[in-house]
Amino acid sequence: VNKRDFLKTASVVGGAILGGSLLSGCSDCDNESDKNRSVNINKGKKVKLKLATSWPSNFPIMGTGVDFFAEQVKKLSGGSLEIKVYTKNQLVPALAVFDTASTGQIDAFHSGPYYWKGKNSALSVIGGVPFGMLPSETNSWMRFGGGLELWREIYDKYNLYPLLGGNTGIQMGGWFKKEIKSLKDLNGLKMRIPGLGGEVFSKMGVNPILLPAGEIFTALERGTIDATEWVSPALDIKMGFQKVAQYYYTGWHETGSVLELSFNKNSWNKLSNEHKAIIETASFEVNTRMTEEFQFENGQALEKLKSSNIKIKSFPDEVISRAKTELNSVIDKLSSENPDFEKVWKSYSKFLEQTSQWTNLSAKSILNIR
Ligand code: CA
């Protein structure tokens, strides 16, 4: 393209943008005259998709983020693409979303890849690793460091196509009824902690217990469990753990867990290029938005928690260093058992090693002085 042609193209595109911005005066395109002025991307063709989530109705940030995604898709497509969101159990149980999307009974789902580590252990790396990448580093690996491609390669085996669907942000280490002063205080402790973190803690004497979200509070209150992790202040405060456990520990096991918007591959392939681009753009927006919302809500919730009778602690050094050792042996074992795990871990760990040099030089330096 020579310079003259380029300028000509640019001015046409510029004109289209200008036209678009004049039209976007309609914030709610439901009334008839606005409808006539809206851009019709897929002329006359209306596509409807079913998306199921692993979250209950109105679940803050993660669930409401999916609703926001669906609304954006509808607006961006001028109503030609509609994604109907079904929350937990409305269509399928929370953890059946992967299989039902894989077989095409639903078109898409919103959940977290670490839930599927039983299907393929490599998905526990995709979901996030203890002592691993922060949300910003994770997003960078996903979009520019090959993470998303590796994820797509694995999901291809299950007839699925994943897109980024948010991030939980850095999670707290959990709520404990008794203070953890040394390694031996973990011995025999009954704790709700899933994922790789649970596997590591189990090698340190903890008895990891899996409980559905609705049963955790009562179990902690009655002493059926001695401790639980959940997410971070924004969601933990709503669970009410501060009323029954006094010690709130800083995190180590979930440094920015990935959430997904995944599609049945046939449903995805059938979409027009415009609809694919709209979904991708909306997915990137919700991915960023969730991180921002967690940051906002966590700040507010932490302030409230601090005014209640809780003690915020960090685990003793010997607990952290033992957890790192145990994590390495879990990773070695999974690498030797599953080539997918080995491949994803190689990419993840290489990226982390390189990117953390910059994170330490930039963010860590600022955090230490501000
Ligand atoms: Ca968690």
Tab-separated table of C-alpha atoms and ligand atoms in Angstrom:
chain	number	residue	atom	x	y	z
A	1	VAL	CA	0.000	0.000	0.000
A	2	ASN	CA	1.550	3.330	-0.992
A	3	LYS	CA	1.255	6.339	1.216
A	4	ARG	CA	-1.460	7.979	-0.868
A	5	ASP	CA	-3.684	4.856	-0.798
A	6	PHE	CA	-3.060	4.482	2.886
A	7	LEU	CA	-4.209	8.042	3.574
A	8	LYS	CA	-7.266	7.497	1.426
A	9	THR	CA	-8.162	4.301	3.314
A	10	ALA	CA	-7.522	5.993	6.627
A	11	SER	CA	-9.837	8.860	5.793
A	12	VAL	CA	-12.607	6.429	4.772
A	13	VAL	CA	-12.170	4.532	8.020
A	14	GLY	CA	-12.087	7.833	9.861
A	15	GLY	CA	-15.340	8.797	8.195
A	16	ALA	CA	-16.932	5.531	9.249
A	17	ILE	CA	-15.836	6.104	12.814
A	18	LEU	CA	-17.270	9.605	12.734
A	19	GLY	CA	-20.545	8.237	11.358
A	20	GLY	CA	-20.568	5.585	14.056
A	21	SER	CA	-20.066	8.103	16.811
A	22	LEU	CA	-22.984	10.188	15.542
A	23	LEU	CA	-25.190	7.114	15.551
A	24	SER	CA	-24.092	6.025	18.994
A	25	GLY	CA	-26.269	8.784	20.417
A	26	CYS	CA	-28.794	6.005	20.949
A	27	SER	CA	-27.866	4.558	24.300
A	28	ASP	CA	-30.896	2.311	24.297
A	29	CYS	CA	-31.705	1.123	20.805
A	30	ASP	CA	-35.063	-0.378	21.667
A	31	ASN	CA	-37.238	2.349	20.202
A	32	GLU	CA	-38.165	2.012	16.563
A	33	SER	CA	-36.434	5.070	15.069
A	34	ASP	CA	-33.146	4.209	16.799
A	35	LYS	CA	-33.417	0.640	15.535
A	36	ASN	CA	-33.582	1.904	11.935
A	37	ARG	CA	-30.384	3.813	12.407
A	38	SER	CA	-28.407	1.018	14.030
A	39	VAL	CA	-25.682	-0.714	12.047
A	40	ASN	CA	-26.818	-4.126	10.913
A	41	ILE	CA	-23.802	-6.365	11.089
A	42	ASN	CA	-25.416	-9.682	10.180
A	43	LYS	CA	-28.287	-8.551	8.000
A	44	GLY	CA	-31.486	-10.270	9.002
A	45	LYS	CA	-29.685	-13.087	10.769
A	46	LYS	CA	-30.163	-13.437	14.495
A	47	VAL	CA	-27.958	-15.838	16.425
A	48	LYS	CA	-28.847	-17.095	19.902
A	49	LEU	CA	-26.409	-18.971	22.112
A	50	LYS	CA	-26.859	-20.694	25.457
A	51	LEU	CA	-24.173	-20.075	28.064
A	52	ALA	CA	-24.148	-21.764	31.487
A	53	THR	CA	-22.055	-20.611	34.450
A	54	SER	CA	-20.691	-22.327	37.547
A	55	TRP	CA	-21.958	-19.506	39.765
A	56	PRO	CA	-25.230	-18.897	41.597
A	57	SER	CA	-27.540	-16.107	40.387
A	58	ASN	CA	-26.261	-12.574	41.032
A	59	PHE	CA	-22.887	-13.902	42.231
A	60	PRO	CA	-20.870	-10.702	42.760
A	61	ILE	CA	-18.138	-9.754	40.276
A	62	MET	CA	-17.685	-13.181	38.659
A	63	GLY	CA	-21.381	-13.839	37.961
A	64	THR	CA	-22.383	-10.246	37.307
A	65	GLY	CA	-19.346	-9.969	35.020
A	66	VAL	CA	-20.846	-12.628	32.745
A	67	ASP	CA	-24.134	-10.714	32.580
A	68	PHE	CA	-22.161	-7.620	31.601
A	69	PHE	CA	-20.384	-9.635	28.882
A	70	ALA	CA	-23.705	-10.829	27.427
A	71	GLU	CA	-25.133	-7.290	27.451
A	72	GLN	CA	-22.038	-5.928	25.685
A	73	VAL	CA	-22.255	-8.615	23.011
A	74	LYS	CA	-25.892	-7.768	22.377
A	75	LYS	CA	-25.166	-4.025	22.123
A	76	LEU	CA	-22.050	-4.400	19.976
A	77	SER	CA	-23.829	-6.725	17.560
A	78	GLY	CA	-26.841	-4.442	17.238
A	79	GLY	CA	-28.942	-7.238	18.747
A	80	SER	CA	-27.934	-9.766	16.082
A	81	LEU	CA	-26.120	-11.938	18.636
A	82	GLU	CA	-27.793	-12.879	21.867
A	83	ILE	CA	-26.101	-14.898	24.572
A	84	LYS	CA	-28.561	-16.186	27.137
A	85	VAL	CA	-26.879	-16.720	30.497
A	86	TYR	CA	-27.999	-19.599	32.724
A	87	THR	CA	-26.641	-19.605	36.269
A	88	LYS	CA	-25.782	-22.678	38.321
A	89	ASN	CA	-28.424	-25.424	38.097
A	90	GLN	CA	-30.754	-23.427	35.841
A	91	LEU	CA	-29.734	-25.605	32.937
A	92	VAL	CA	-26.870	-27.768	34.214
A	93	PRO	CA	-25.096	-28.260	37.573
A	94	ALA	CA	-22.110	-25.965	38.311
A	95	LEU	CA	-19.431	-28.468	37.427
A	96	ALA	CA	-21.233	-30.092	34.489
A	97	VAL	CA	-20.707	-27.048	32.269
A	98	PHE	CA	-17.474	-28.351	30.724
A	99	ASP	CA	-18.947	-31.687	29.610
A	100	THR	CA	-22.251	-30.281	28.369
A	101	ALA	CA	-20.436	-27.640	26.286
A	102	SER	CA	-18.003	-30.259	25.036
A	103	THR	CA	-20.862	-32.395	23.717
A	104	GLY	CA	-22.745	-29.366	22.371
A	105	GLN	CA	-25.793	-29.481	24.669
A	106	ILE	CA	-24.918	-25.882	25.522
A	107	ASP	CA	-22.915	-23.457	23.354
A	108	ALA	CA	-20.663	-21.951	25.989
A	109	PHE	CA	-19.812	-21.702	29.674
A	110	HIS	CA	-18.188	-19.419	32.234
A	111	SER	CA	-16.105	-21.136	34.883
A	112	GLY	CA	-12.462	-21.662	35.905
A	113	PRO	CA	-10.030	-24.044	34.169
A	114	TYR	CA	-8.615	-25.296	37.468
A	115	TYR	CA	-11.900	-27.117	38.065
A	116	TRP	CA	-11.007	-29.475	35.210
A	117	LYS	CA	-7.592	-30.608	36.400
A	118	GLY	CA	-9.037	-34.118	36.823
A	119	LYS	CA	-9.604	-34.214	33.053
A	120	ASN	CA	-6.148	-32.915	32.244
A	121	SER	CA	-3.658	-31.851	34.933
A	122	ALA	CA	-2.231	-29.197	32.554
A	123	LEU	CA	-5.374	-27.170	33.219
A	124	SER	CA	-4.197	-26.601	36.790
A	125	VAL	CA	-1.293	-24.602	35.310
A	126	ILE	CA	-3.632	-22.691	32.981
A	127	GLY	CA	-5.820	-21.879	35.990
A	128	GLY	CA	-2.905	-20.627	38.083
A	129	VAL	CA	-0.080	-22.048	40.154
A	130	PRO	CA	0.838	-21.415	43.827
A	131	PHE	CA	3.606	-18.774	44.105
A	132	GLY	CA	2.819	-18.074	40.449
A	133	MET	CA	1.990	-15.183	38.172
A	134	LEU	CA	0.033	-12.104	39.224
A	135	PRO	CA	-3.094	-11.243	37.181
A	136	SER	CA	-1.214	-8.743	34.973
A	137	GLU	CA	1.588	-11.262	34.338
A	138	THR	CA	-0.954	-13.995	33.618
A	139	ASN	CA	-2.778	-11.850	31.068
A	140	SER	CA	0.524	-10.997	29.450
A	141	TRP	CA	1.447	-14.694	29.190
A	142	MET	CA	-1.982	-15.529	27.818
A	143	ARG	CA	-2.096	-12.867	25.117
A	144	PHE	CA	1.552	-12.424	24.167
A	145	GLY	CA	3.495	-15.294	25.729
A	146	GLY	CA	1.736	-18.245	24.109
A	147	GLY	CA	-0.509	-19.206	27.051
A	148	LEU	CA	-3.798	-18.860	25.213
A	149	GLU	CA	-2.517	-20.906	22.247
A	150	LEU	CA	-1.447	-23.736	24.537
A	151	TRP	CA	-4.835	-23.597	26.281
A	152	ARG	CA	-6.612	-23.766	22.912
A	153	GLU	CA	-4.472	-26.732	21.871
A	154	ILE	CA	-5.553	-28.646	24.971
A	155	TYR	CA	-9.246	-27.653	24.764
A	156	ASP	CA	-9.290	-28.735	21.134
A	157	LYS	CA	-9.184	-32.334	22.393
A	158	TYR	CA	-12.465	-31.658	24.185
A	159	ASN	CA	-14.103	-29.862	21.243
A	160	LEU	CA	-13.891	-26.554	23.122
A	161	TYR	CA	-12.525	-23.094	22.325
A	162	PRO	CA	-11.491	-20.983	25.347
A	163	LEU	CA	-11.434	-17.198	25.717
A	164	LEU	CA	-10.297	-15.203	28.719
A	165	GLY	CA	-13.218	-14.641	31.088
A	166	GLY	CA	-11.731	-12.713	34.000
A	167	ASN	CA	-9.362	-13.235	36.873
A	168	THR	CA	-10.081	-13.602	40.582
A	169	GLY	CA	-7.082	-11.439	41.477
A	170	ILE	CA	-4.655	-12.363	44.252
A	171	GLN	CA	-6.450	-14.571	46.760
A	172	MET	CA	-5.974	-14.631	50.513
A	173	GLY	CA	-4.521	-17.665	52.306
A	174	GLY	CA	-7.750	-18.200	54.203
A	175	TRP	CA	-9.492	-18.062	57.560
A	176	PHE	CA	-8.161	-20.018	60.541
A	177	LYS	CA	-9.734	-20.503	63.960
A	178	LYS	CA	-6.277	-20.885	65.550
A	179	GLU	CA	-3.071	-19.059	64.806
A	180	ILE	CA	-0.515	-20.932	62.675
A	181	LYS	CA	2.798	-20.326	64.426
A	182	SER	CA	4.766	-23.205	62.974
A	183	LEU	CA	4.604	-26.153	60.581
A	184	LYS	CA	3.318	-28.440	63.291
A	185	ASP	CA	0.206	-26.293	63.750
A	186	LEU	CA	-0.878	-27.500	60.302
A	187	ASN	CA	-0.766	-31.134	61.357
A	188	GLY	CA	-4.222	-32.705	61.277
A	189	LEU	CA	-5.853	-29.387	60.420
A	190	LYS	CA	-9.098	-29.816	58.487
A	191	MET	CA	-9.212	-27.167	55.804
A	192	ARG	CA	-11.332	-26.441	52.787
A	193	ILE	CA	-8.676	-25.825	50.136
A	194	PRO	CA	-8.991	-27.141	46.568
A	195	GLY	CA	-6.531	-27.287	43.670
A	196	LEU	CA	-2.740	-27.474	43.710
A	197	GLY	CA	-2.734	-25.545	46.989
A	198	GLY	CA	-4.754	-28.340	48.567
A	199	GLU	CA	-2.357	-30.946	47.188
A	200	VAL	CA	0.641	-29.080	48.623
A	201	PHE	CA	-1.015	-28.573	52.029
A	202	SER	CA	-1.981	-32.255	52.157
A	203	LYS	CA	1.734	-33.114	52.043
A	204	MET	CA	2.224	-30.836	55.030
A	205	GLY	CA	-0.202	-32.637	57.325
A	206	VAL	CA	-3.373	-30.731	56.388
A	207	ASN	CA	-6.501	-32.731	55.696
A	208	PRO	CA	-8.007	-30.934	52.665
A	209	ILE	CA	-11.781	-31.108	52.608
A	210	LEU	CA	-13.921	-30.338	49.576
A	211	LEU	CA	-17.175	-28.574	50.364
A	212	PRO	CA	-19.731	-26.824	48.170
A	213	ALA	CA	-19.786	-23.053	48.722
A	214	GLY	CA	-23.136	-23.165	50.545
A	215	GLU	CA	-21.810	-25.464	53.281
A	216	ILE	CA	-18.477	-23.822	54.149
A	217	PHE	CA	-19.698	-21.268	56.680
A	218	THR	CA	-21.687	-23.774	58.763
A	219	ALA	CA	-18.820	-26.289	58.678
A	220	LEU	CA	-16.408	-23.623	59.943
A	221	GLU	CA	-18.860	-22.365	62.570
A	222	ARG	CA	-19.524	-25.871	63.936
A	223	GLY	CA	-15.874	-26.923	63.821
A	224	THR	CA	-16.353	-29.600	61.157
A	225	ILE	CA	-13.444	-27.772	59.526
A	226	ASP	CA	-10.760	-25.684	61.268
A	227	ALA	CA	-9.982	-23.395	58.363
A	228	THR	CA	-11.062	-22.389	54.883
A	229	GLU	CA	-9.805	-20.403	51.988
A	230	TRP	CA	-12.271	-18.692	49.659
A	231	VAL	CA	-11.239	-15.718	47.539
A	232	SER	CA	-10.380	-12.261	48.884
A	233	PRO	CA	-12.028	-9.649	51.165
A	234	ALA	CA	-14.638	-8.655	48.535
A	235	LEU	CA	-16.237	-12.114	48.495
A	236	ASP	CA	-15.026	-13.462	51.861
A	237	ILE	CA	-16.824	-10.727	53.810
A	238	LYS	CA	-20.109	-11.765	52.181
A	239	MET	CA	-19.575	-15.349	53.366
A	240	GLY	CA	-19.295	-14.035	56.959
A	241	PHE	CA	-16.141	-15.996	57.861
A	242	GLN	CA	-14.972	-13.081	60.028
A	243	LYS	CA	-17.747	-13.967	62.488
A	244	VAL	CA	-16.405	-17.459	63.175
A	245	ALA	CA	-12.644	-17.406	62.510
A	246	GLN	CA	-10.297	-14.762	63.841
A	247	TYR	CA	-7.119	-15.252	61.830
A	248	TYR	CA	-7.012	-14.099	58.216
A	249	TYR	CA	-3.850	-15.133	56.351
A	250	THR	CA	-2.212	-13.526	53.345
A	251	GLY	CA	-2.060	-15.590	50.182
A	252	TRP	CA	0.312	-18.000	48.505
A	253	HIS	CA	-1.739	-20.622	46.657
A	254	GLU	CA	-3.832	-18.570	44.192
A	255	THR	CA	-1.925	-15.581	42.878
A	256	GLY	CA	-4.438	-14.699	40.145
A	257	SER	CA	-6.741	-17.536	39.136
A	258	VAL	CA	-7.903	-17.503	35.539
A	259	LEU	CA	-11.591	-17.571	34.619
A	260	GLU	CA	-12.827	-18.684	31.244
A	261	LEU	CA	-15.458	-18.020	28.633
A	262	SER	CA	-15.307	-21.228	26.674
A	263	PHE	CA	-17.290	-22.231	23.607
A	264	ASN	CA	-18.294	-25.474	22.002
A	265	LYS	CA	-16.036	-25.614	18.978
A	266	ASN	CA	-18.843	-26.189	16.456
A	267	SER	CA	-20.915	-23.352	17.925
A	268	TRP	CA	-17.835	-21.113	17.720
A	269	ASN	CA	-16.896	-22.098	14.149
A	270	LYS	CA	-20.434	-21.429	12.916
A	271	LEU	CA	-20.253	-17.773	14.024
A	272	SER	CA	-19.562	-15.027	11.508
A	273	ASN	CA	-16.189	-13.284	11.701
A	274	GLU	CA	-17.934	-10.161	13.038
A	275	HIS	CA	-19.613	-12.103	15.838
A	276	LYS	CA	-16.363	-13.838	16.714
A	277	ALA	CA	-14.603	-10.463	16.924
A	278	ILE	CA	-17.415	-9.034	19.049
A	279	ILE	CA	-17.237	-11.948	21.491
A	280	GLU	CA	-13.456	-11.704	21.661
A	281	THR	CA	-13.551	-7.977	22.302
A	282	ALA	CA	-16.225	-8.333	24.971
A	283	SER	CA	-14.266	-11.167	26.582
A	284	PHE	CA	-11.147	-9.010	26.828
A	285	GLU	CA	-13.252	-6.239	28.322
A	286	VAL	CA	-14.818	-8.435	30.982
A	287	ASN	CA	-11.393	-9.911	31.683
A	288	THR	CA	-10.041	-6.463	32.548
A	289	ARG	CA	-13.228	-5.262	34.182
A	290	MET	CA	-13.286	-8.112	36.694
A	291	THR	CA	-9.755	-7.341	37.843
A	292	GLU	CA	-10.670	-3.685	38.284
A	293	GLU	CA	-13.866	-4.544	40.150
A	294	PHE	CA	-12.029	-6.915	42.500
A	295	GLN	CA	-9.460	-4.190	43.199
A	296	PHE	CA	-12.259	-1.725	44.019
A	297	GLU	CA	-14.360	-4.088	46.134
A	298	ASN	CA	-11.369	-5.584	47.967
A	299	GLY	CA	-10.232	-2.168	49.147
A	300	GLN	CA	-13.638	-1.372	50.582
A	301	ALA	CA	-14.180	-4.803	52.137
A	302	LEU	CA	-10.714	-4.872	53.714
A	303	GLU	CA	-11.402	-1.577	55.461
A	304	LYS	CA	-14.605	-3.039	56.947
A	305	LEU	CA	-12.901	-6.298	57.948
A	306	LYS	CA	-10.117	-4.382	59.691
A	307	SER	CA	-12.670	-2.654	61.886
A	308	SER	CA	-13.995	-6.045	63.062
A	309	ASN	CA	-12.208	-8.261	65.555
A	310	ILE	CA	-9.844	-10.118	63.231
A	311	LYS	CA	-6.085	-10.540	63.070
A	312	ILE	CA	-4.356	-10.377	59.709
A	313	LYS	CA	-1.282	-12.629	59.547
A	314	SER	CA	1.209	-14.113	57.133
A	315	PHE	CA	2.310	-17.736	57.335
A	316	PRO	CA	5.657	-18.378	59.077
A	317	ASP	CA	8.702	-18.680	56.796
A	318	GLU	CA	9.045	-22.408	57.478
A	319	VAL	CA	5.489	-22.994	56.214
A	320	ILE	CA	6.142	-21.039	53.025
A	321	SER	CA	9.503	-22.649	52.264
A	322	ARG	CA	8.116	-26.156	52.896
A	323	ALA	CA	5.128	-25.354	50.627
A	324	LYS	CA	7.550	-24.373	47.840
A	325	THR	CA	9.468	-27.630	48.217
A	326	GLU	CA	6.269	-29.691	48.169
A	327	LEU	CA	4.977	-27.749	45.157
A	328	ASN	CA	8.130	-28.586	43.222
A	329	SER	CA	7.674	-32.287	43.897
A	330	VAL	CA	3.985	-32.106	42.833
A	331	ILE	CA	5.053	-30.366	39.614
A	332	ASP	CA	7.797	-32.929	38.921
A	333	LYS	CA	5.333	-35.766	39.396
A	334	LEU	CA	2.654	-34.222	37.162
A	335	SER	CA	5.273	-33.353	34.498
A	336	SER	CA	6.429	-36.955	34.339
A	337	GLU	CA	2.856	-38.262	34.181
A	338	ASN	CA	1.376	-35.906	31.580
A	339	PRO	CA	3.158	-34.438	28.504
A	340	ASP	CA	0.511	-31.670	28.327
A	341	PHE	CA	1.354	-30.622	31.875
A	342	GLU	CA	5.074	-30.684	31.091
A	343	LYS	CA	4.592	-28.537	27.982
A	344	VAL	CA	2.365	-25.919	29.645
A	345	TRP	CA	4.508	-25.792	32.784
A	346	LYS	CA	7.640	-25.242	30.670
A	347	SER	CA	6.027	-22.241	28.973
A	348	TYR	CA	4.523	-20.892	32.224
A	349	SER	CA	7.664	-21.221	34.333
A	350	LYS	CA	9.925	-19.764	31.629
A	351	PHE	CA	7.623	-16.772	31.217
A	352	LEU	CA	7.332	-16.271	34.981
A	353	GLU	CA	11.089	-16.348	35.419
A	354	GLN	CA	11.621	-13.710	32.768
A	355	THR	CA	8.665	-11.434	33.472
A	356	SER	CA	9.179	-11.401	37.239
A	357	GLN	CA	12.558	-9.725	36.722
A	358	TRP	CA	10.683	-6.750	35.318
A	359	THR	CA	7.872	-6.978	37.899
A	360	ASN	CA	10.431	-6.935	40.701
A	361	LEU	CA	12.335	-4.031	39.230
A	362	SER	CA	9.168	-2.003	38.602
A	363	ALA	CA	6.170	-2.864	40.822
A	364	LYS	CA	8.067	-4.341	43.758
A	365	SER	CA	10.383	-1.323	43.924
A	366	ILE	CA	7.436	1.054	43.996
A	367	LEU	CA	5.530	-1.025	46.568
A	368	ASN	CA	8.584	-0.981	48.829
A	369	ILE	CA	8.845	2.804	48.813
A	370	ARG	CA	5.384	4.255	48.461
B	1	CA	CA	-9.859	-19.866	46.323
